[in-house]
Coordinates of C-alpha atoms and ligand atoms in Angstrom, one line a residue:
M89 CA 112.0 129.5 94.8
C90 CA 115.1 128.6 92.7
G91 CA 114.5 126.0 90.0
I92 CA 117.1 123.5 88.7
V93 CA 117.1 121.7 85.4
A94 CA 119.9 119.6 83.9
Y95 CA 120.3 117.3 81.0
V96 CA 122.9 114.8 79.9
G97 CA 122.5 112.4 77.0
N98 CA 122.4 112.3 73.2
K99 CA 120.0 115.2 72.5
D100 CA 120.7 118.9 72.3
A101 CA 120.5 120.0 75.9
Y102 CA 119.6 123.7 75.5
P103 CA 116.0 123.3 74.2
I104 CA 115.3 120.7 76.9
I105 CA 116.7 123.0 79.6
I106 CA 114.8 126.1 78.4
K107 CA 111.6 124.2 78.2
G108 CA 112.2 122.8 81.7
L109 CA 113.0 126.3 83.1
K110 CA 109.6 127.5 81.7
R111 CA 107.9 124.6 83.5
L112 CA 109.5 125.7 86.7
E113 CA 108.7 129.4 86.3
Y114 CA 105.7 128.9 88.7
R115 CA 108.1 128.4 91.6
G116 CA 108.9 132.1 91.5
Y117 CA 112.3 133.7 90.4
D118 CA 113.9 136.9 89.2
S119 CA 116.8 135.8 86.9
A120 CA 117.8 132.8 84.9
G121 CA 120.8 131.2 83.3
V122 CA 122.2 128.1 81.6
A123 CA 125.6 126.5 81.1
I124 CA 126.0 124.2 78.1
G125 CA 129.0 121.9 77.6
N126 CA 130.5 120.7 74.3
D127 CA 134.0 119.7 73.1
S128 CA 135.1 123.3 73.0
G129 CA 134.2 124.0 76.7
I130 CA 131.4 125.3 78.8
T131 CA 129.4 128.3 77.7
T132 CA 127.6 130.2 80.5
L133 CA 124.7 132.6 79.6
K134 CA 122.6 134.4 82.2
Q135 CA 120.1 137.2 82.4
K136 CA 118.1 139.2 84.9
G137 CA 114.3 138.8 84.4
K138 CA 112.2 136.1 82.9
V139 CA 113.3 132.9 81.0
S140 CA 112.0 134.6 77.8
D141 CA 114.5 137.5 78.5
L142 CA 117.2 134.8 78.7
E143 CA 116.1 133.2 75.5
A144 CA 116.1 136.6 73.7
Y145 CA 119.6 137.3 75.0
I146 CA 120.8 133.9 73.9
S147 CA 119.0 133.8 70.5
I148 CA 122.0 134.2 68.2
K149 CA 124.6 132.5 70.4
D150 CA 125.9 129.0 70.0
T151 CA 124.1 126.6 72.4
S152 CA 125.1 123.3 70.9
G153 CA 126.0 120.5 73.3
S154 CA 124.4 117.5 74.8
I155 CA 125.1 118.3 78.4
G156 CA 123.8 121.4 80.3
I157 CA 122.5 122.9 83.5
G158 CA 119.9 125.6 83.8
H159 CA 118.6 127.7 86.8
T160 CA 115.9 130.1 87.8
R161 CA 117.1 132.2 90.7
W162 CA 115.0 133.6 93.6
A163 CA 117.4 136.1 95.1
T164 CA 118.7 135.5 98.7
H165 CA 122.4 136.6 98.8
G166 CA 122.7 139.5 96.5
V167 CA 120.3 141.5 94.3
P168 CA 118.8 139.9 91.2
N169 CA 121.3 140.8 88.4
Q170 CA 123.3 139.0 85.7
V171 CA 126.4 138.5 87.9
N172 CA 124.5 137.0 90.8
S173 CA 122.5 134.7 88.5
H174 CA 123.4 131.0 88.3
P175 CA 125.3 129.1 86.9
H176 CA 128.4 130.2 88.8
N177 CA 131.9 129.1 87.7
S178 CA 135.0 128.1 89.6
S179 CA 137.9 130.6 89.4
D180 CA 139.6 128.6 86.6
G181 CA 136.3 128.4 84.7
K182 CA 136.5 124.6 84.6
L183 CA 133.5 123.9 86.9
S184 CA 130.0 125.2 86.8
I185 CA 127.3 124.9 89.4
I186 CA 123.6 125.6 89.9
H187 CA 122.2 125.7 93.4
N188 CA 118.9 125.9 95.2
G189 CA 119.1 126.6 99.0
I190 CA 121.3 128.6 101.3
I191 CA 124.9 127.8 102.5
E192 CA 124.7 129.2 106.0
N193 CA 128.4 129.2 106.8
Y194 CA 129.4 130.7 103.4
A195 CA 131.0 133.7 105.0
S196 CA 133.6 131.8 107.0
I197 CA 134.3 129.5 104.0
K198 CA 134.7 132.6 101.8
T199 CA 137.2 134.2 104.2
A200 CA 139.3 131.0 104.2
L201 CA 139.3 130.9 100.4
E202 CA 140.2 134.6 100.2
T203 CA 143.2 134.0 102.3
K204 CA 144.2 131.3 99.7
G205 CA 143.9 133.9 97.0
Y206 CA 140.5 133.2 95.6
T207 CA 138.4 136.2 94.4
F208 CA 134.7 136.4 93.9
K209 CA 132.6 138.1 91.2
S210 CA 129.2 137.8 92.8
D211 CA 127.6 138.3 96.2
T212 CA 126.3 134.7 96.3
D213 CA 126.9 131.8 98.6
T214 CA 126.8 129.6 95.6
E215 CA 130.0 131.0 94.1
V216 CA 131.7 130.3 97.4
L217 CA 130.6 126.7 97.2
I218 CA 131.9 126.1 93.7
H219 CA 135.3 127.7 94.7
L220 CA 135.4 125.4 97.7
I221 CA 134.8 122.4 95.4
E222 CA 137.5 123.6 93.0
D223 CA 139.9 124.0 95.9
V224 CA 139.2 120.5 97.3
K225 CA 139.5 119.0 93.8
K226 CA 142.9 120.7 93.2
Y227 CA 144.5 120.2 96.5
E228 CA 143.2 116.7 97.3
N229 CA 143.7 115.6 93.7
V230 CA 140.4 113.7 93.6
S231 CA 137.5 113.2 91.1
L232 CA 134.7 115.8 90.9
F233 CA 132.4 113.3 92.6
E234 CA 134.7 113.0 95.6
A235 CA 135.5 116.7 95.7
V236 CA 131.8 117.5 95.9
R237 CA 131.4 115.0 98.8
I238 CA 134.3 116.4 100.7
A239 CA 133.2 120.0 100.2
L240 CA 129.6 119.3 101.2
D241 CA 130.9 117.8 104.4
E242 CA 132.2 121.3 105.3
V243 CA 128.9 123.0 104.4
V244 CA 126.1 123.9 106.8
G245 CA 122.8 124.7 105.2
A246 CA 120.4 123.5 102.6
Y247 CA 121.1 122.7 99.0
A248 CA 120.2 121.0 95.8
I249 CA 123.1 121.3 93.4
V250 CA 124.3 120.1 90.0
V251 CA 127.9 120.6 89.0
M252 CA 129.5 120.0 85.6
E253 CA 133.1 120.0 84.5
D254 CA 134.8 121.4 81.4
G255 CA 135.9 118.5 79.1
V256 CA 133.5 116.0 80.6
T257 CA 130.5 116.0 78.3
N258 CA 128.7 112.9 79.5
E259 CA 128.5 113.4 83.3
F260 CA 127.6 115.7 86.1
I261 CA 127.4 115.4 89.9
A262 CA 124.2 116.2 91.7
A263 CA 123.5 116.4 95.5
R264 CA 120.8 117.4 97.9
K265 CA 120.1 118.3 101.5
G266 CA 116.9 120.0 102.4
S267 CA 116.0 121.1 98.9
P268 CA 114.4 118.6 96.5
L269 CA 116.0 117.0 93.5
V270 CA 114.5 114.5 91.1
I271 CA 116.5 112.5 88.5
G272 CA 114.6 111.3 85.5
I273 CA 116.0 108.2 83.8
G274 CA 115.8 107.9 80.0
C275 CA 117.6 105.7 77.5
D276 CA 121.3 106.7 77.8
E277 CA 120.2 110.0 79.1
Y278 CA 119.3 111.7 82.4
Y279 CA 117.1 114.7 83.4
I280 CA 117.5 116.4 86.7
A281 CA 115.0 119.0 88.1
S282 CA 113.7 120.5 91.3
D283 CA 110.4 118.8 90.7
A284 CA 109.0 116.4 88.2
T285 CA 107.3 118.9 86.0
P286 CA 110.2 119.4 83.5
I287 CA 110.8 115.7 83.3
I288 CA 107.3 114.2 82.9
E289 CA 107.2 114.6 79.1
Y290 CA 110.4 112.6 78.6
T291 CA 110.2 109.8 81.2
K292 CA 108.1 108.5 84.1
D293 CA 111.0 106.7 85.8
V294 CA 112.5 108.9 88.5
V295 CA 114.8 108.7 91.5
Y296 CA 114.2 111.1 94.3
L297 CA 117.6 111.9 95.9
E298 CA 117.4 111.6 99.7
D299 CA 118.9 114.2 102.0
G300 CA 122.7 113.9 102.2
E301 CA 123.0 111.9 99.0
I302 CA 125.3 112.7 96.1
A303 CA 124.8 111.1 92.6
R304 CA 127.3 110.6 89.8
V305 CA 125.0 111.0 86.7
N306 CA 126.7 109.5 83.6
A307 CA 124.7 109.3 80.4
C308 CA 126.1 105.8 79.6
E309 CA 126.1 104.3 83.1
E310 CA 123.7 103.5 85.9
L311 CA 123.4 106.1 88.6
E312 CA 126.0 105.9 91.3
I313 CA 124.8 107.3 94.6
K314 CA 126.7 107.7 97.9
T315 CA 126.1 109.7 101.1
I316 CA 128.3 112.6 102.3
D317 CA 129.6 110.0 104.8
N318 CA 130.8 107.9 101.9
E319 CA 128.2 105.2 102.2
I320 CA 127.1 103.5 98.9
K321 CA 123.3 103.7 98.3
T322 CA 121.0 102.0 95.9
A323 CA 118.8 104.1 93.7
Y324 CA 115.1 103.3 94.0
I325 CA 113.2 104.0 90.8
H326 CA 109.6 105.4 91.2
E327 CA 107.0 105.7 88.5
L328 CA 105.5 109.2 88.1
E329 CA 101.7 109.3 88.2
M330 CA 101.4 112.9 86.9
S331 CA 100.3 113.4 83.4
L332 CA 101.4 116.2 81.0
D333 CA 97.9 117.8 80.6
T334 CA 97.8 118.5 84.4
I335 CA 100.7 120.9 84.0
E336 CA 99.4 122.8 81.0
K337 CA 96.8 125.6 80.8
D338 CA 94.3 123.6 78.9
G339 CA 92.6 126.6 77.2
F340 CA 92.5 128.8 80.3
T341 CA 94.2 132.2 80.3
H342 CA 96.0 131.5 83.5
F343 CA 96.9 128.5 85.6
M344 CA 95.2 130.1 88.6
L345 CA 91.8 130.3 86.8
K346 CA 92.2 126.7 85.5
E347 CA 92.9 125.6 89.1
I348 CA 89.9 127.5 90.5
Y349 CA 87.7 125.8 87.9
E350 CA 89.3 122.4 88.7
Q351 CA 88.0 122.5 92.3
P352 CA 84.8 120.4 91.8
K353 CA 87.0 117.7 90.3
S354 CA 89.9 118.0 92.8
I355 CA 87.5 117.8 95.7
L356 CA 86.1 114.6 94.2
D357 CA 89.6 113.2 93.7
T358 CA 90.4 114.1 97.4
M359 CA 87.3 112.2 98.6
R360 CA 87.7 109.3 96.2
G361 CA 88.0 106.0 98.0
R362 CA 87.8 107.8 101.3
I363 CA 84.0 107.7 101.7
N364 CA 82.5 104.2 101.3
P365 CA 79.3 104.7 99.3
D366 CA 77.8 101.5 100.7
N367 CA 77.7 102.6 104.3
N368 CA 78.6 106.3 104.1
E369 CA 81.7 105.8 106.3
V370 CA 85.0 107.6 106.1
I371 CA 88.0 105.4 105.6
L372 CA 91.5 106.9 105.8
G373 CA 94.0 104.2 104.9
G374 CA 96.9 106.7 105.2
I375 CA 96.5 107.2 109.0
S376 CA 94.8 103.9 109.9
N377 CA 97.8 102.7 111.9
Y378 CA 97.9 105.9 113.9
E379 CA 94.2 106.3 114.5
Q380 CA 94.4 105.2 118.2
K381 CA 97.3 107.7 118.7
I382 CA 95.2 110.5 117.3
M383 CA 92.2 109.5 119.3
N384 CA 94.2 109.4 122.5
A385 CA 96.2 112.6 121.7
N386 CA 96.1 115.2 124.5
R387 CA 96.2 117.8 121.7
I388 CA 96.9 118.3 118.1
I389 CA 99.4 120.9 117.0
I390 CA 99.0 122.0 113.4
V391 CA 102.1 123.5 111.8
A392 CA 102.0 125.2 108.4
C393 CA 102.8 128.4 106.5
G394 CA 100.8 130.8 104.3
T395 CA 97.6 129.4 102.8
S396 CA 98.1 126.0 104.4
W397 CA 98.1 127.7 107.8
H398 CA 94.7 129.1 107.0
A399 CA 93.5 125.6 106.2
G400 CA 95.0 124.6 109.6
L401 CA 92.8 127.2 111.3
I402 CA 89.7 125.6 109.8
G403 CA 91.1 122.3 110.9
E404 CA 91.1 123.6 114.5
Y405 CA 87.4 124.3 114.4
L406 CA 86.7 120.9 112.8
F407 CA 88.8 118.8 115.2
E408 CA 87.4 120.7 118.2
D409 CA 83.8 120.4 117.0
F410 CA 83.8 116.9 115.7
A411 CA 86.4 115.1 117.8
R412 CA 86.7 117.3 120.9
I413 CA 90.5 117.3 120.8
P414 CA 92.2 120.6 121.7
V415 CA 94.0 122.0 118.7
E416 CA 96.8 124.6 118.5
V417 CA 97.6 126.1 115.1
E418 CA 101.1 127.4 114.7
Y419 CA 103.1 129.3 112.1
A420 CA 105.9 126.7 111.5
S421 CA 108.5 129.5 111.4
E422 CA 107.7 130.6 114.9
F423 CA 107.1 127.2 116.4
R424 CA 110.5 125.8 115.4
Y425 CA 112.4 128.6 117.2
R426 CA 110.5 129.2 120.3
N427 CA 111.4 126.1 122.4
P428 CA 107.9 124.8 122.2
I429 CA 106.5 122.3 124.7
I430 CA 106.0 119.0 122.8
R431 CA 105.0 115.8 124.6
E432 CA 104.9 112.3 123.4
T433 CA 101.1 112.3 123.6
D434 CA 100.9 115.2 121.1
V435 CA 100.1 114.7 117.5
V436 CA 101.9 117.3 115.3
L437 CA 100.2 117.6 111.9
A438 CA 101.9 119.5 109.1
I439 CA 99.9 120.9 106.2
S440 CA 101.8 121.7 103.1
Q441 CA 100.9 121.8 99.4
S442 CA 104.5 121.4 98.2
G443 CA 105.6 119.2 101.1
E444 CA 108.9 121.1 100.9
T445 CA 108.4 124.3 102.9
A446 CA 111.6 124.7 104.9
D447 CA 110.0 126.0 108.1
T448 CA 107.3 123.4 108.1
L449 CA 109.8 120.6 107.5
A450 CA 112.0 121.9 110.4
A451 CA 109.1 122.2 112.7
L452 CA 108.2 118.6 112.1
E453 CA 111.8 117.4 112.5
L454 CA 111.8 119.1 115.9
A455 CA 108.5 117.5 116.9
K456 CA 109.7 114.1 115.8
E457 CA 112.9 114.5 117.8
K458 CA 110.8 115.2 120.9
G459 CA 108.9 112.0 120.4
A460 CA 105.5 113.3 119.1
T461 CA 103.6 111.5 116.5
I462 CA 104.0 113.5 113.3
L463 CA 101.4 113.4 110.5
G464 CA 101.2 115.2 107.1
V465 CA 98.6 116.6 104.8
C466 CA 100.5 117.2 101.5
N467 CA 99.7 117.5 97.9
V468 CA 103.0 116.5 96.3
V469 CA 103.5 112.8 96.4
G470 CA 106.9 111.7 97.6
S471 CA 107.7 115.2 98.9
S472 CA 110.1 115.7 101.9
I473 CA 107.3 116.2 104.4
A474 CA 105.4 113.2 103.2
R475 CA 108.5 111.1 103.6
L476 CA 109.4 112.4 107.0
T477 CA 106.0 111.9 108.7
H478 CA 104.9 108.7 110.4
A479 CA 101.7 108.7 108.4
G480 CA 99.6 111.1 106.4
I481 CA 97.0 111.8 103.8
Y482 CA 97.6 113.2 100.3
T483 CA 95.2 115.8 99.0
H484 CA 95.4 114.5 95.4
A485 CA 94.6 118.0 94.1
G486 CA 96.9 117.4 91.1
P487 CA 99.8 119.8 90.4
E488 CA 99.2 123.4 91.4
I489 CA 101.1 125.8 89.2
G490 CA 99.6 129.2 90.0
V491 CA 101.7 130.6 92.9
A492 CA 98.5 131.7 94.7
S493 CA 97.2 128.5 96.2
T494 CA 93.5 127.7 95.4
K495 CA 92.6 124.1 94.8
A496 CA 95.3 123.0 97.3
F497 CA 93.6 125.0 100.0
T498 CA 90.2 123.6 99.3
T499 CA 91.4 120.0 99.2
Q500 CA 93.4 120.5 102.4
V501 CA 90.1 121.6 104.1
V502 CA 88.4 118.5 102.7
V503 CA 91.1 116.2 104.1
L504 CA 90.9 117.9 107.5
T505 CA 87.1 117.5 107.4
L506 CA 87.4 113.8 106.7
M507 CA 90.0 113.3 109.4
A508 CA 88.0 115.2 112.0
L509 CA 84.9 113.2 111.1
R510 CA 86.7 109.9 111.3
I511 CA 88.4 110.6 114.6
G512 CA 85.2 112.2 116.0
K513 CA 83.2 109.1 115.1
Q514 CA 85.8 106.6 116.4
K515 CA 85.9 108.6 119.7
G516 CA 82.2 108.6 120.0
M517 CA 82.0 112.4 119.9
L518 CA 79.7 112.6 117.0
S519 CA 76.2 111.1 116.9
N520 CA 75.7 108.6 114.1
T521 CA 73.0 110.9 112.6
N522 CA 75.1 114.0 112.6
Y523 CA 78.1 112.1 111.2
H524 CA 76.2 110.6 108.3
Q525 CA 74.4 113.9 107.6
I526 CA 77.7 115.7 107.2
I527 CA 79.2 113.0 105.0
T528 CA 76.1 113.1 102.8
E529 CA 76.4 116.9 102.6
L530 CA 80.1 116.6 101.9
A531 CA 79.4 114.4 98.9
L532 CA 77.3 117.2 97.4
I533 CA 80.0 119.8 97.7
P534 CA 81.6 119.3 94.3
R535 CA 78.2 120.1 92.6
K536 CA 77.7 123.1 94.9
V537 CA 81.2 124.4 94.0
E538 CA 80.1 124.2 90.3
E539 CA 77.1 126.4 91.3
V540 CA 79.4 128.9 93.0
L541 CA 81.6 129.0 89.9
K542 CA 78.6 130.3 87.9
T543 CA 79.0 133.6 89.8
N544 CA 82.2 134.3 87.9
S545 CA 80.7 136.9 85.5
Q546 CA 79.0 138.7 88.4
I547 CA 82.3 138.8 90.3
E548 CA 84.1 140.2 87.2
I549 CA 81.7 143.2 87.2
I550 CA 82.2 143.7 91.0
A551 CA 86.0 143.6 90.4
Q552 CA 85.7 146.5 87.9
Q553 CA 84.3 148.7 90.7
F554 CA 87.2 148.0 93.0
M555 CA 90.3 147.6 90.8
D556 CA 91.7 151.0 91.8
V557 CA 91.3 150.9 95.6
S558 CA 94.4 150.8 97.9
N559 CA 93.0 148.8 100.8
F560 CA 90.5 146.0 101.5
L561 CA 89.1 144.6 104.7
Y562 CA 87.8 141.0 104.9
L563 CA 85.6 139.9 107.7
G564 CA 84.2 136.6 108.8
R565 CA 83.4 134.7 112.0
G566 CA 83.7 131.1 113.1
Y567 CA 84.5 128.7 110.3
N568 CA 84.6 131.7 107.9
F569 CA 87.1 133.8 109.9
P570 CA 90.0 131.8 108.4
V571 CA 88.3 132.2 105.0
A572 CA 88.5 136.0 105.5
L573 CA 92.2 135.7 106.2
E574 CA 92.7 133.6 103.1
G575 CA 90.6 136.0 100.9
A576 CA 92.8 138.9 102.1
L577 CA 96.0 137.0 101.5
K578 CA 94.9 136.0 98.0
L579 CA 94.2 139.6 97.1
K580 CA 97.5 140.8 98.5
E581 CA 99.5 138.1 96.7
I582 CA 98.3 138.7 93.2
S583 CA 96.9 142.2 93.0
Y584 CA 99.4 144.0 95.4
I585 CA 96.4 145.7 97.1
H586 CA 96.8 145.9 100.8
A587 CA 94.2 143.7 102.5
E588 CA 93.6 142.5 106.0
G589 CA 91.4 139.7 107.3
Y590 CA 89.7 140.1 110.7
P591 CA 87.3 138.2 112.8
A592 CA 84.2 140.4 112.2
A593 CA 83.6 141.2 115.9
E594 CA 87.2 142.3 116.3
M595 CA 86.6 145.1 113.8
K596 CA 85.5 147.5 116.4
H597 CA 88.8 147.1 118.3
G598 CA 90.8 148.9 115.5
P599 CA 90.0 148.4 111.8
I600 CA 86.7 150.3 112.2
A601 CA 88.9 153.4 112.3
L602 CA 89.9 152.8 108.7
I603 CA 86.3 152.6 107.4
D604 CA 85.1 155.5 105.1
D605 CA 83.4 155.6 101.8
E606 CA 86.6 154.6 100.0
M607 CA 87.0 151.4 101.9
P608 CA 85.7 148.1 100.5
I609 CA 84.8 145.5 103.0
V610 CA 84.2 141.9 102.1
V611 CA 82.0 140.1 104.6
I612 CA 81.2 136.4 104.8
A613 CA 77.6 136.2 106.2
T614 CA 76.3 132.8 105.6
K615 CA 73.0 131.9 107.2
K616 CA 74.3 129.5 109.9
G617 CA 76.8 130.2 112.6
N618 CA 76.8 133.7 114.0
Y619 CA 74.6 135.1 111.2
E620 CA 72.8 137.7 113.3
K621 CA 76.0 138.9 114.9
V622 CA 77.6 139.3 111.5
V623 CA 74.6 141.3 110.3
S624 CA 75.2 143.7 113.2
N625 CA 78.8 144.0 112.2
I626 CA 77.6 144.7 108.6
Q627 CA 75.4 147.5 110.0
E628 CA 78.3 149.0 111.8
V629 CA 80.3 149.1 108.5
K630 CA 77.4 150.6 106.6
A631 CA 76.8 153.3 109.2
R632 CA 80.3 154.5 108.5
G633 CA 79.9 154.6 104.7
G634 CA 82.0 151.5 103.9
R635 CA 81.4 149.7 100.6
L636 CA 80.2 146.2 101.2
I637 CA 80.6 143.0 99.2
A638 CA 78.9 140.2 101.0
I639 CA 79.0 136.4 100.5
V640 CA 75.6 135.2 101.6
T641 CA 73.5 132.0 101.5
E642 CA 71.1 131.8 98.6
G643 CA 67.7 133.4 99.3
D644 CA 69.2 135.8 101.9
K645 CA 67.2 139.1 102.1
T646 CA 68.5 140.9 105.2
V647 CA 72.1 141.3 104.0
K648 CA 71.0 141.9 100.5
D649 CA 69.2 145.0 101.6
I650 CA 72.3 146.5 103.3
A651 CA 75.2 145.4 101.1
D652 CA 76.3 147.0 97.9
Y653 CA 77.0 143.7 96.2
C654 CA 75.9 140.1 97.2
I655 CA 77.3 136.9 96.0
E656 CA 75.2 133.8 96.8
I657 CA 76.4 130.4 97.7
P658 CA 74.2 127.3 98.0
N659 CA 72.8 126.4 101.4
C660 CA 75.0 124.0 103.3
F661 CA 76.2 123.0 106.9
E662 CA 78.2 125.7 108.5
E663 CA 81.1 123.4 109.0
L664 CA 81.4 122.9 105.2
T665 CA 80.8 126.5 104.2
P666 CA 84.5 127.4 103.8
L667 CA 84.6 125.0 100.8
L668 CA 82.1 127.3 99.1
T669 CA 82.7 130.8 100.5
N670 CA 86.3 130.6 99.6
I671 CA 85.6 130.3 95.9
P672 CA 84.1 133.8 95.2
L673 CA 87.1 135.3 97.1
Q674 CA 89.5 133.5 94.8
L675 CA 87.7 134.8 91.8
L676 CA 87.5 138.3 93.1
S677 CA 91.3 138.4 93.6
Y678 CA 91.8 136.9 90.2
H679 CA 89.7 139.5 88.4
I680 CA 91.1 142.5 90.3
A681 CA 94.6 141.3 89.6
L682 CA 93.9 140.8 86.0
L683 CA 92.3 144.2 85.6
R684 CA 95.3 145.8 87.3
G685 CA 97.6 144.1 84.7
C686 CA 99.4 142.0 87.3
D687 CA 101.1 138.7 86.6
V688 CA 98.5 136.5 88.1
D689 CA 100.4 133.2 87.9
Q690 CA 103.8 134.5 88.9
P691 CA 103.3 137.5 91.3
R692 CA 106.3 139.6 92.0
N693 CA 108.7 138.4 94.8
L694 CA 106.6 135.3 95.7
A695 CA 107.7 131.7 95.4
K696 CA 105.5 128.7 95.1
S697 CA 107.7 126.4 97.0
V698 CA 109.6 128.1 99.8
T699 CA 112.6 125.8 100.4
V700 CA 114.7 128.4 102.3
E701 CA 113.9 130.0 105.7
Ligands
LIG1735 C1 104.3 130.0 99.7 C2 103.2 130.0 98.7 C3 101.9 129.9 99.3 C4 101.8 128.7 100.3 C5 103.0 128.8 101.3 C6 103.1 127.5 102.1 O1 104.3 131.2 100.4 O2 103.3 131.1 97.8 O3 100.9 129.7 98.4 O4 100.6 128.7 101.0 O5 104.2 128.9 100.6 O6 103.4 126.4 101.1 P1 103.1 124.9 101.3 O7 103.7 124.3 100.1 O8 103.8 124.5 102.6 O9 101.7 124.8 101.4

């Protein structure tokens, strides 16, 4: 989704902004632009395509100036082209804006401005907003700070914006509602960005703007923050814990591959401090004050989107198995609009890597309004969801840059496993022996993931056989049904091959009609669970000529005799198999996408952090 970078201080702004935009590329975008201010005015330069296209376009132009704003745009209103790219200027060219989000009432504001004689060059809601700010500033005769406040009071929607003014080379105005904005504090300089990745190499001191806050950011002064309702606020400075090497490729060809390989470590980081080695007990400080509420909950409603929703499905199996609490897993986008029944005895648990997904956030707000206890499982520390919830658990996977989620998914499943174990134990639903056996097994998972990663070269060979197909079917049962869904999603996202995930037994109610000798089918057939039943499903596929890739438990003979290709995972409890079976599917997608020449880390049309509906 759109990325924002801005700099004001004593350095040249342009290189900082371009580098920052590159750091934000992972969020997904289709055009980019910058506006740089100096004593001769504001120069606005934009281009469709990648940041490197923008750089090539700018190469011989003057970019001197110590204040500037930059933007990567993920098209919402209007096609991705140069005119619709940000920054957008006011009609007199004196103000320039970058914006992430959607102004929902832009059409009525536009009509009102048109009757006043304003004309518009682009199709965007953002250009409407900067004209509105210009209009307020002119007719109310107020400062830019005040004009932004008054204009935003008229606006319905979500935004993170930065506005700069011609002739003011040491100050800009920033505001947020619904879309994140981080302000980095340097020495007589400030950095602004959609997330901390462009800021981390310059400063660790940051202020997260809260919803409805506007900041006057002047290089030589302290931050001045007020709300849209004109209430003065104090800036709270946080120290970033992220380090630069976590957002670089570190010798890997792609972030996605790096993140797949990081999983043994990220799983360990997720479990760190949460399993007491002395007594093999799970301790979850993040939810300890809400443990009773969870134990007494009539049901747990999990809300999430995309890959996080798949983790939620695994959570359903875990909570129902270990804690015997009924669970519903909902697409946040559907839940929020369907007048759901939410009771005060419900626990609503949001799962989100970014912690910023607009639909998940809105679903939680609704649940909070209705009096439910709201919890979060997020990766990004300090994110909007993390701040909204009553309590929660961070996954601690480290920054995930590849758009296709890998380590975030695995660590979400680890957190859900720990939660279900803890609550199950406290409720007396798990025997001591069972509980401790699972914890012991969980501690072995990072080493087992390392084993699975050794299948990489085998998977590369399998990928070569399937790089040209048009469709894939993924099948799994029980705990591995959500893994089949996730495997199919991963392939779609990065290789653009159509893929569907199905519960293996449902195959005969439809997808079986698709099977012929062209159709590859990925089946997860681990030794536990419904192994024999899955073997029958495999036979049904084979009888119709389908080409089979099977994920099996080491030493398996039955499936090996039937399938065309088998990838082995180490033996482990059925409940923990998703942590292993999911890895070969990530690698398979990666290699197929690579062989097809796709942009693995930044697949077309996708965004990492979906901050609009
Ligand atoms: C986007 C990303 C997915 C992610 C989904 C939910 O679609 O491309 O990888 O699973 O959003 O994001 P969240 O940050 O809430 O987990």
